Amino acid sequence: VRVLKRPPVTTAIATTLLILLPQNADPDARVAEALRDAGLTPESARFDPTLLRFFETGEFTSPMYDACSESPWRTPAFARQVVEQLAAQAGAPSEHIGTLARPLGIAMRRSLLGNPIAPLETEARTPGALDRALRKLADAKVLGGDLPSTSRVPGSVQAAAALVLLTAERSLQFHKLAFSRLGNLEPVYRHFGLPLDGEDSAGWAMRRSYFSSTDVSYLLAGAFDLALAAQRASEWIADVPMNQSFEWSVGTIWGKIALSGGSDSEYGPEPFFLILDTGGHDTYLLTPSNRSPSNWASIVVDGFGNDKSLSAGSLESTPIAEYSGRKSNSSVPGPGGALLGYSILIDNGGSDLYRSHLPGLGSATLGVSVLLDKFGDDTFDAYQDSLGYGMFGIGIVEDLAGSDLYSGFLQTQGCGQTFGVGCLLDRGGNDRYFANDQVIDFPSAQSAQHNVSMSQGVGNGRRADYLDGHSIAGGFGLLADLAGDDTYSCGVFGQGVGYWQGVGVLWDGAGNDKYSGQWYAQGASAHFAIGLLADLSGNDEYVAPMNMAQGAGHDFSVGILIDFQGNDSYLAPNLSLGAGNANGIGWLCELGGDDRYVSKGLTLGKAAEAPVSGLRSRALTLGLFMDLGGKDSYPPESTWARDGRKEVNWTGRREPPSEAQVGVFWDLAGP
């Protein structure tokens, strides 16, 4: 057995808060001054709720959406609060679950009065705790037959396994309460295990009934305890020498339990309930994932080594974009995927490969999925509904350190579907985020030459006003990268966007970053939605050549791009840089730096026309451009856009101004 090298312990991951919002940089504080000459205030420059009642439809809206829609200028503050809480909880996905429950309107603070599993931790550390926990499972008919001896399993691993098993008993009770109104879960699992066409009204009716019968609060409570137990387990097994060899396993009706270390192990594809592996370059096939309703929880805690988590064996050497089986007609979960349950994957270190053509890698549907990678330069390669994806649940990917690659096609890298949260949180390193726009598997309605991405911080709902009338609201999608020189690329819909009552946020901290998208990108939104891209510092580059980007809102939606510091460049299309269209609000705010803007069409604080009759003629359309300092460069044909100038661009002037179509350009020239 070769000896593996343990990565150095670092405290840098706990100090990433330093790159959060610069002091004295509250963009909403200057909005009132910018809007004044247009006769508007932050209170009047919003969508009239009495008019929205005639247009906005959708079930399962979230408080996050309601708050941002009612008070759009506070959207950056709402997003900031979530990111700051997450940033303060380094390596604690259990606490992330509580933080991300709040945008769904769920007050779930299991640790308010202290550690809720503290008594179980004490019990797990007593001699013989694992054997007692196993006998208890045997008495409950969860496992049968003779129990293999645990004498060769290191004491800290025994304690870690005992803690997870003891915690599972309570989490299972919460899980049962969450789905008690659904009865038999087998048909529910089969329903969500296959893709659902948007025009399948009967299928969507069934899905809506399943949603209505699920209690997400219970679901999250069970996930919190189990994730906390897995976190503790990852700490406890870290002291086992990486070359200490042992192997132990037993079967249960929940899935297999395996404890191992000191070798390169292979796990799967059979269902697993718990794997604790202390060292080795290991391979996990379809693990952890809920392979059936009885496999209600699947947990992997891996020590140190360069590991692989795959949905198919051939993906070890084949990227998803080149994999012929990527279009599998299946939505059963892949590794790191939760369906009607919990999936938890914690990796203590190594440069790892995560690759799944099935929904996985921090993907949750009617469940909670957590993927925590602590150290290494990692590759995350997925197809769709992955890498921080949630639908009626929460999917989380957190990476503490390393320069990583994230790639996917559709609804990846922080995507919130109906009453769900998808969160990708990367704390450091020069990372690359790639929503594939070269292999066209999902041609968009806007341009068949580009994929619809719905990735990199997106809230996405189901639009059904032209189908069966049962539209379903999107959730909350968040991609937060706290430090590093990062690169983001996508096709249509990506990089802080919202669609149909969804809220999408891309929040980037320190670093010189590059953003490339096509249409509905970089702080854009459509159809009663909210999109925000916030970049806190660095000399950044924004490129979006096609349409609706960089602070653009369409159809009662809000699109915002805020850049706090640095000398930045913008290559922008029509409807951009603070542009409103069809009763939308677009806002671009640059707080400092010498910036360069290249754009065309309705841009730089402009608003499109609205219908001359009907209710829409009484609804606000607004574009707001604000540059609060620096020597800036503007397109010569945009004659209203110059350093030190304020210009109100009326498209349709009405009284009161809250019913007008108007754009505001405001540049405060700096030294």
XYZ file of C-alpha atoms in Angstrom:
671
model
C 0.000 0.000 0.000
C 1.542 3.299 -1.001
C 1.628 6.081 1.545
C -0.512 9.063 0.580
C 0.530 12.600 1.359
C -1.893 14.532 3.519
C -2.498 18.115 2.311
C -1.383 20.863 4.668
C -3.932 22.241 7.092
C -4.885 25.799 6.233
C -6.975 28.401 7.989
C -7.296 30.584 4.913
C -10.657 29.081 4.069
C -12.121 30.617 7.205
C -11.010 34.165 6.351
C -12.679 34.688 2.998
C -15.063 37.230 4.548
C -12.417 39.891 3.940
C -13.353 40.051 0.257
C -17.014 40.773 0.886
C -18.704 44.101 0.273
C -16.374 47.129 0.422
C -17.138 49.643 3.149
C -19.355 52.628 2.302
C -20.498 50.939 -0.898
C -24.268 50.621 -0.730
C -25.585 51.093 -4.269
C -29.206 51.470 -3.211
C -28.257 54.526 -1.109
C -27.678 56.574 -4.307
C -30.746 55.438 -6.216
C -33.036 58.154 -4.852
C -30.682 60.871 -6.072
C -30.355 59.294 -9.510
C -34.116 58.947 -9.982
C -35.090 62.405 -8.747
C -34.994 64.272 -12.069
C -37.319 61.671 -13.567
C -39.858 62.395 -10.835
C -39.339 58.967 -9.306
C -38.374 57.643 -5.898
C -37.242 54.157 -4.854
C -40.766 53.640 -3.522
C -42.511 54.662 -6.755
C -39.977 53.098 -9.146
C -41.322 49.576 -8.820
C -44.047 47.409 -10.276
C -47.550 48.426 -9.280
C -48.912 45.404 -7.376
C -52.470 46.234 -8.447
C -51.442 45.860 -12.097
C -49.372 42.742 -11.455
C -52.485 40.945 -10.246
C -53.763 40.912 -13.828
C -50.572 39.443 -15.321
C -48.494 37.536 -12.771
C -49.493 33.913 -12.187
C -47.684 31.003 -10.610
C -47.859 28.632 -7.670
C -45.246 28.156 -4.914
C -43.640 31.604 -5.051
C -40.884 32.205 -2.496
C -40.539 35.109 -0.042
C -37.202 35.895 -1.711
C -39.011 36.576 -4.971
C -41.834 38.508 -3.308
C -39.394 40.754 -1.421
C -37.228 41.516 -4.469
C -40.228 42.174 -6.690
C -41.856 44.487 -4.157
C -38.607 46.357 -3.382
C -36.249 45.847 -6.346
C -33.627 48.364 -5.208
C -33.015 46.311 -2.060
C -32.271 43.160 -4.051
C -28.473 43.531 -3.648
C -28.920 43.899 0.115
C -31.104 40.795 0.278
C -28.530 38.788 -1.683
C -25.645 40.198 0.331
C -27.234 38.996 3.577
C -27.414 35.421 2.279
C -23.845 35.428 0.931
C -22.373 36.909 4.087
C -24.020 34.254 6.234
C -22.735 31.502 3.969
C -19.251 33.018 3.938
C -19.152 32.949 7.739
C -20.033 29.231 7.796
C -16.944 27.775 6.123
C -17.123 24.007 5.826
C -20.485 23.781 7.618
C -23.133 22.712 5.100
C -25.521 21.922 7.937
C -25.600 25.634 8.744
C -25.910 26.443 5.032
C -29.173 24.474 5.029
C -30.594 26.807 7.656
C -29.361 29.915 5.852
C -30.782 28.795 2.505
C -34.100 27.836 4.085
C -34.801 31.505 4.785
C -35.323 32.530 1.105
C -38.012 29.828 1.020
C -39.703 31.345 4.072
C -38.696 28.484 6.370
C -37.305 29.461 9.767
C -35.138 26.442 10.552
C -32.410 27.107 13.156
C -31.601 23.741 14.676
C -28.481 25.110 16.396
C -30.183 28.136 18.009
C -29.913 26.611 21.499
C -26.682 24.758 20.850
C -25.566 21.606 19.076
C -28.700 19.483 18.543
C -26.705 16.250 18.270
C -24.321 16.910 21.193
C -25.713 14.030 23.317
C -25.299 11.689 20.360
C -21.683 12.807 19.910
C -20.983 11.970 23.550
C -22.644 8.581 23.213
C -20.808 7.823 19.947
C -17.425 8.319 21.625
C -18.073 5.784 24.375
C -16.502 2.307 23.959
C -18.708 -0.125 22.059
C -21.013 2.572 20.666
C -20.893 1.226 17.107
C -21.775 -2.311 18.170
C -24.677 -1.011 20.245
C -25.942 1.105 17.335
C -25.733 -1.874 14.993
C -27.596 -4.140 17.419
C -30.295 -1.502 17.664
C -30.670 -1.538 13.873
C -30.825 -5.318 13.963
C -33.601 -5.202 16.569
C -35.489 -2.799 14.288
C -35.112 -5.262 11.357
C -33.020 -2.714 9.407
C -30.237 -5.275 9.118
C -30.272 -9.014 9.585
C -27.911 -11.923 10.046
C -24.714 -12.064 12.044
C -22.834 -8.848 12.648
C -19.189 -8.962 11.557
C -16.657 -8.039 14.219
C -15.664 -4.366 14.322
C -12.437 -5.029 16.255
C -10.110 -4.095 13.354
C -11.915 -0.820 12.635
C -10.007 2.157 14.124
C -11.691 3.662 17.161
C -12.281 7.083 15.608
C -13.937 5.461 12.588
C -16.152 3.406 14.869
C -17.172 6.571 16.694
C -17.850 8.393 13.424
C -20.008 5.552 12.103
C -21.870 5.290 15.407
C -22.645 9.012 15.328
C -24.149 8.833 11.839
C -26.230 5.771 12.722
C -27.494 7.290 15.959
C -28.393 10.527 14.184
C -30.106 8.629 11.375
C -32.784 7.386 13.749
C -33.981 10.933 14.442
C -33.503 12.149 10.868
C -35.631 9.264 9.624
C -38.507 10.462 11.804
C -38.302 13.923 10.228
C -38.104 12.302 6.796
C -41.259 10.290 7.443
C -43.115 13.398 8.620
C -42.033 15.305 5.503
C -43.675 12.745 3.208
C -46.421 11.387 5.450
C -49.201 12.730 3.215
C -47.737 11.080 0.116
C -48.183 7.533 1.388
C -46.388 5.009 -0.799
C -43.295 6.715 -2.196
C -42.584 4.196 -4.950
C -44.857 5.831 -7.587
C -43.558 9.259 -6.588
C -39.972 8.096 -7.101
C -40.859 6.611 -10.504
C -42.583 9.852 -11.533
C -39.561 12.009 -10.795
C -37.193 9.378 -12.164
C -38.225 10.226 -15.720
C -38.032 13.591 -17.510
C -41.295 15.506 -17.789
C -42.187 17.299 -20.995
C -43.338 20.876 -20.518
C -46.599 20.201 -22.357
C -47.530 17.114 -20.305
C -50.405 18.689 -18.374
C -51.349 15.454 -16.617
C -47.773 14.921 -15.510
C -47.495 18.452 -14.189
C -50.814 18.112 -12.385
C -49.428 15.051 -10.615
C -46.191 16.864 -9.815
C -48.087 19.812 -8.336
C -50.022 17.460 -6.096
C -46.790 15.839 -4.885
C -45.336 19.263 -4.125
C -48.424 20.329 -2.201
C -48.246 17.192 -0.056
C -44.608 17.636 0.991
C -43.547 19.396 4.191
C -40.164 20.898 3.378
C -39.593 22.149 6.930
C -39.435 18.577 8.276
C -37.260 17.605 5.328
C -34.704 20.292 6.108
C -34.673 19.524 9.825
C -33.684 15.927 9.140
C -31.059 17.046 6.652
C -29.490 19.460 9.135
C -28.851 16.771 11.753
C -27.551 14.226 9.269
C -25.253 16.751 7.575
C -23.909 17.841 10.959
C -23.188 14.217 11.893
C -21.341 13.730 8.591
C -19.303 16.897 9.221
C -18.258 15.592 12.624
C -17.457 12.213 11.110
C -15.158 13.855 8.546
C -13.261 15.529 11.387
C -13.031 12.400 13.522
C -11.681 10.102 10.811
C -8.998 12.613 9.744
C -6.584 11.370 12.420
C -6.436 7.827 11.002
C -3.118 7.239 9.170
C -3.847 7.156 5.470
C -1.985 3.892 4.976
C -3.757 2.070 7.828
C -5.557 -0.772 6.125
C -8.937 -2.103 7.255
C -12.204 -3.173 5.645
C -15.618 -3.841 7.165
C -19.145 -3.912 5.741
C -22.693 -5.036 6.407
C -25.933 -4.911 4.430
C -29.103 -3.114 5.536
C -32.507 -2.386 4.026
C -31.366 1.247 3.792
C -28.284 0.298 1.800
C -24.861 -1.095 2.541
C -22.604 0.239 5.315
C -18.879 0.122 4.509
C -15.877 1.231 6.584
C -12.504 1.111 4.872
C -9.081 2.688 4.581
C -5.509 2.367 3.368
C -6.228 1.177 -0.176
C -7.730 2.266 -3.487
C -11.320 1.110 -3.087
C -14.242 0.890 -5.495
C -17.835 1.364 -4.368
C -21.096 0.839 -6.239
C -23.250 0.554 -8.124
C -25.304 -1.155 -5.352
C -27.095 1.221 -2.940
C -25.092 2.468 0.030
C -26.330 4.029 3.204
C -22.930 4.935 4.651
C -19.323 4.840 3.495
C -16.427 6.029 5.658
C -13.120 5.738 3.811
C -10.019 7.178 5.475
C -7.492 7.060 2.628
C -6.776 5.965 -0.906
C -7.572 6.979 -4.446
C -11.150 5.721 -4.456
C -13.871 5.373 -7.072
C -17.559 5.880 -6.298
C -20.116 4.763 -8.876
C -23.621 6.219 -8.434
C -22.742 6.847 -4.800
C -23.939 8.589 -2.709
C -27.469 8.772 -4.124
C -31.000 7.724 -3.246
C -31.355 4.624 -5.409
C -34.889 3.921 -4.131
C -37.306 5.247 -1.488
C -35.950 2.699 1.006
C -32.446 4.080 0.387
C -33.697 7.304 1.981
C -30.216 8.540 2.920
C -26.850 7.938 1.284
C -23.686 9.311 2.893
C -20.035 9.226 1.845
C -17.269 10.659 4.003
C -13.910 10.278 2.280
C -10.476 10.976 3.716
C -7.492 11.964 1.606
C -6.778 10.868 -1.950
C -7.528 11.709 -5.548
C -11.001 10.238 -5.867
C -13.572 9.790 -8.617
C -17.350 10.083 -8.312
C -19.013 8.868 -11.512
C -22.457 8.064 -12.872
C -20.942 5.523 -15.319
C -17.591 3.761 -15.316
C -16.609 4.989 -18.770
C -16.818 8.597 -17.594
C -13.504 8.188 -15.818
C -11.783 9.151 -19.066
C -14.640 10.698 -21.078
C -15.979 14.230 -20.508
C -19.746 14.608 -20.426
C -19.720 16.615 -23.673
C -18.140 13.611 -25.447
C -20.157 10.884 -23.700
C -22.612 9.215 -26.078
C -24.953 8.253 -23.225
C -25.370 11.738 -21.827
C -28.924 12.073 -23.217
C -30.162 9.161 -21.126
C -33.935 9.246 -20.720
C -33.632 9.049 -16.955
C -33.730 11.487 -14.065
C -32.831 9.049 -11.316
C -30.055 10.589 -9.262
C -26.395 10.154 -10.040
C -23.574 10.521 -7.494
C -24.341 13.331 -5.099
C -28.012 13.283 -6.100
C -31.014 13.306 -3.765
C -34.536 12.211 -4.681
C -37.085 11.837 -1.860
C -34.224 11.793 0.607
C -30.740 12.893 1.569
C -27.419 12.649 -0.249
C -24.269 13.800 1.564
C -20.730 13.682 0.168
C -17.807 15.123 2.140
C -14.263 14.842 0.813
C -11.379 15.840 3.095
C -8.766 16.400 0.398
C -7.219 15.541 -2.936
C -7.657 16.603 -6.539
C -10.915 14.860 -7.322
C -13.039 14.118 -10.374
C -16.818 14.493 -10.096
C -18.683 13.548 -13.281
C -22.352 12.717 -13.790
C -24.703 12.555 -16.767
C -27.578 12.038 -14.308
C -28.853 14.702 -11.884
C -26.208 14.750 -9.172
C -23.290 16.518 -7.529
C -25.358 18.673 -5.209
C -28.732 17.985 -6.884
C -31.929 17.694 -4.840
C -35.523 17.016 -5.835
C -37.879 16.616 -2.869
C -34.727 16.210 -0.836
C -31.445 17.731 0.292
C -28.037 17.143 -1.262
C -24.720 18.333 0.111
C -21.326 18.058 -1.579
C -18.418 19.493 0.438
C -14.901 19.339 -1.009
C -12.275 20.690 1.358
C -9.030 20.751 -0.602
C -7.584 20.232 -4.083
C -7.861 21.286 -7.703
C -11.073 19.527 -8.677
C -13.102 18.862 -11.812
C -16.906 19.008 -11.599
C -18.473 17.857 -14.866
C -22.255 17.439 -15.181
C -25.040 17.417 -17.748
C -28.151 18.960 -16.216
C -29.931 19.592 -12.907
C -26.619 19.401 -11.062
C -23.833 21.292 -9.284
C -26.108 23.113 -6.876
C -29.677 22.391 -8.011
C -32.848 22.334 -5.939
C -36.532 21.621 -6.586
C -38.679 21.438 -3.456
C -35.455 21.042 -1.544
C -31.906 22.337 -1.344
C -28.828 21.307 -3.331
C -25.436 22.598 -2.172
C -21.906 22.351 -3.550
C -19.185 23.938 -1.415
C -15.502 23.955 -2.330
C -13.115 25.384 0.248
C -9.855 25.679 -1.687
C -8.212 25.005 -5.039
C -8.524 26.101 -8.650
C -11.507 24.172 -9.951
C -13.358 23.524 -13.194
C -17.160 23.467 -13.201
C -18.847 22.433 -16.440
C -22.402 21.522 -17.387
C -25.153 22.059 -19.913
C -28.594 22.888 -18.489
C -29.641 24.058 -15.010
C -26.266 23.695 -13.365
C -23.938 25.754 -11.153
C -26.547 27.259 -8.860
C -30.093 26.704 -10.177
C -33.248 27.002 -8.090
C -36.357 25.375 -9.469
C -39.806 25.405 -7.876
C -39.639 26.084 -4.115
C -36.018 25.007 -4.201
C -32.580 26.452 -3.685
C -29.520 25.544 -5.728
C -26.251 26.892 -4.341
C -22.668 26.606 -5.576
C -20.213 28.190 -3.125
C -16.508 28.349 -3.976
C -14.225 30.046 -1.465
C -10.927 30.406 -3.302
C -8.775 29.659 -6.314
C -8.816 30.673 -9.953
C -11.929 28.848 -11.085
C -13.606 28.238 -14.427
C -17.378 28.025 -14.841
C -18.462 26.646 -18.183
C -22.062 26.203 -19.343
C -21.495 24.368 -22.619
C -22.434 26.451 -25.654
C -20.427 24.538 -28.271
C -22.228 21.180 -28.281
C -25.805 22.240 -28.974
C -28.022 19.779 -27.101
C -30.517 22.392 -25.874
C -31.000 24.970 -28.670
C -32.657 28.082 -27.310
C -35.786 29.780 -28.618
C -33.780 32.975 -28.966
C -31.040 31.432 -31.145
C -30.798 27.845 -32.342
C -27.019 28.281 -32.561
C -26.784 28.579 -28.776
C -27.839 26.394 -25.877
C -30.286 27.560 -23.273
C -28.071 27.314 -20.199
C -30.160 28.352 -17.171
C -26.917 28.161 -15.227
C -24.530 30.111 -13.011
C -26.963 31.640 -10.557
C -30.484 31.253 -11.942
C -34.022 30.942 -10.646
C -36.157 29.126 -13.205
C -39.881 28.374 -13.245
C -42.403 26.765 -15.568
C -44.222 29.134 -17.897
C -47.611 27.726 -18.794
C -49.751 30.707 -19.750
C -49.575 29.456 -23.344
C -50.064 25.812 -22.280
C -52.509 24.784 -19.562
C -52.490 27.968 -17.457
C -50.768 26.333 -14.470
C -47.499 28.204 -14.291
C -45.156 27.268 -11.463
C -42.756 29.722 -9.854
C -39.008 29.332 -9.962
C -36.829 29.122 -6.862
C -33.589 30.743 -5.736
C -30.316 29.992 -7.521
C -26.985 31.243 -6.202
C -23.426 30.983 -7.488
C -21.058 32.646 -5.011
C -17.317 32.716 -5.690
C -15.515 34.561 -2.921
C -11.980 34.925 -4.297
C -9.759 34.319 -7.323
C -9.404 35.303 -10.958
C -12.410 33.487 -12.372
C -13.880 32.840 -15.811
C -17.599 32.409 -16.519
C -19.139 31.442 -19.858
C -22.661 30.446 -20.880
C -25.167 30.507 -23.718
C -28.688 31.910 -23.274
C -29.916 32.586 -19.710
C -26.979 32.608 -17.352
C -24.828 34.509 -14.865
C -27.331 35.973 -12.451
C -30.698 35.614 -14.220
C -34.311 34.894 -13.389
C -37.218 33.414 -15.303
C -40.874 33.153 -14.288
C -40.913 34.194 -10.632
C -37.415 32.885 -10.009
C -34.495 34.725 -8.415
C -30.955 34.159 -9.706
C -27.764 35.620 -8.238
C -24.109 35.431 -9.268
C -21.963 36.968 -6.528
C -18.213 37.252 -7.119
C -15.722 38.544 -4.559
C -12.084 39.429 -5.170
C -10.274 38.866 -8.470
C -9.979 39.916 -12.083
C -12.870 38.082 -13.696
C -14.175 37.448 -17.199
C -17.857 36.962 -18.033
C -19.088 35.766 -21.410
C -22.742 35.114 -22.274
C -25.124 35.515 -25.188
C -28.710 36.557 -24.468
C -30.404 37.083 -21.108
C -27.050 37.107 -19.361
C -25.108 38.950 -16.661
C -27.865 40.381 -14.516
C -30.934 39.957 -16.741
C -34.422 38.579 -16.307
C -37.678 37.797 -18.084
C -41.320 37.310 -17.061
C -41.849 38.302 -13.435
C -38.335 37.402 -12.310
C -35.221 38.795 -10.656
C -31.608 38.547 -11.863
C -28.510 39.973 -10.156
C -24.800 39.859 -10.936
C -22.619 41.500 -8.268
C -18.823 41.722 -8.599
C -17.047 43.218 -5.606
C -13.551 43.981 -6.880
C -10.996 43.507 -9.638
C -10.552 44.606 -13.228
C -13.357 42.703 -14.906
C -14.492 42.014 -18.453
C -18.137 41.567 -19.473
C -19.041 40.294 -22.960
C -22.586 39.654 -24.214
C -23.013 40.193 -27.964
C -26.642 39.258 -28.668
C -29.458 40.843 -26.606
C -30.857 41.627 -23.122
C -27.820 41.611 -20.870
C -25.808 43.463 -18.228
C -28.584 44.991 -16.173
C -31.709 44.429 -18.287
C -35.270 43.571 -17.292
C -38.099 42.314 -19.506
C -41.818 41.844 -18.798
C -42.317 42.875 -15.167
C -38.839 41.640 -14.296
C -35.752 43.200 -12.738
C -32.212 42.755 -14.090
C -29.278 44.187 -12.124
C -25.509 44.292 -12.628
C -23.412 45.947 -9.919
C -19.628 46.246 -10.040
C -18.081 47.733 -6.927
C -14.402 48.311 -7.726
C -11.893 48.108 -10.571
C -11.308 49.278 -14.115
C -13.868 47.292 -16.085
C -14.845 46.813 -19.719
C -18.285 46.094 -21.158
C -19.123 44.781 -24.617
C -22.895 44.986 -24.590
C -25.783 44.378 -27.032
C -29.140 46.026 -27.541
C -31.157 46.273 -24.308
C -28.255 46.466 -21.914
C -26.358 48.505 -19.333
C -29.457 49.630 -17.483
C -32.324 49.016 -19.908
C -36.001 48.235 -19.406
C -38.222 46.472 -21.919
C -41.961 45.655 -21.925
C -42.547 46.947 -18.395
C -39.236 45.718 -17.065
C -36.614 47.391 -14.882
C -32.919 47.250 -15.753
C -30.202 48.685 -13.519
C -26.455 48.878 -14.006
C -24.353 50.429 -11.245
C -20.595 50.991 -11.355
C -19.284 52.320 -8.054
C -15.734 53.170 -9.107
C -12.925 52.750 -11.608
C -12.041 53.849 -15.121
C -14.509 51.898 -17.227
C -15.047 51.335 -20.937
C -18.493 50.793 -22.453
C -19.120 49.531 -25.986
C -22.812 49.023 -26.771
C -25.605 49.731 -29.211
C -29.375 50.115 -29.392
C -31.391 50.700 -26.241
C -28.594 50.927 -23.728
C -26.934 53.090 -21.074
C -30.102 54.159 -19.289
C -32.883 53.684 -21.826
C -36.403 52.266 -21.828
C -38.375 50.688 -24.643
C -41.857 51.737 -25.671
C -44.951 50.273 -24.037
C -48.400 49.623 -25.540
C -50.395 52.817 -26.004
C -53.557 51.201 -24.634
C -54.505 48.547 -22.133
C -53.230 48.017 -18.615
C -49.604 47.725 -19.700
C -49.687 51.348 -20.820
C -50.081 52.266 -17.132
C -47.077 50.213 -15.951
C -43.546 51.492 -15.476
C -40.693 50.656 -17.851
C -37.348 51.851 -16.482
C -33.679 51.721 -17.386
C -31.174 53.114 -14.877
C -27.447 53.522 -15.533
C -25.204 54.764 -12.716
C -21.411 55.229 -12.834
C -20.279 56.823 -9.603
C -16.613 57.562 -10.291
C -13.628 57.285 -12.597
C -12.766 58.404 -16.116
C -15.022 56.437 -18.422
C -15.315 55.801 -22.154
C -18.666 55.661 -23.959
C -19.738 54.921 -27.558
C -19.648 58.131 -29.636
C -23.115 57.423 -31.087
C -24.614 57.386 -27.564
C -24.592 61.171 -27.412
C -26.308 61.364 -24.010
C -23.637 59.215 -22.355
C -20.616 61.208 -21.222
C -18.508 61.621 -18.110
C -20.093 63.913 -15.550
C -23.487 64.037 -17.260
C -26.974 63.293 -16.032
C -29.673 62.743 -18.643
C -33.304 61.671 -18.383
C -34.341 59.802 -21.544
C -38.119 59.825 -21.900
C -39.643 57.264 -24.248
C -43.237 57.656 -23.092
C -43.855 60.461 -20.617
C -46.854 60.095 -18.340
C -48.171 61.419 -15.073
C -47.477 60.046 -12.607
C -43.933 59.105 -13.717
C -44.421 55.663 -12.191
C -46.541 54.919 -15.292
C -43.948 56.199 -17.772
C -41.304 54.640 -19.993
C -38.087 56.328 -18.998
C -34.344 55.874 -18.797
C -31.845 57.644 -16.563
C -28.149 58.060 -17.343
C -26.069 59.289 -14.408
C -22.284 59.549 -14.434
C -20.327 61.169 -11.633
C -16.924 61.871 -13.143
C -14.027 61.074 -10.841
C -10.389 62.083 -10.762
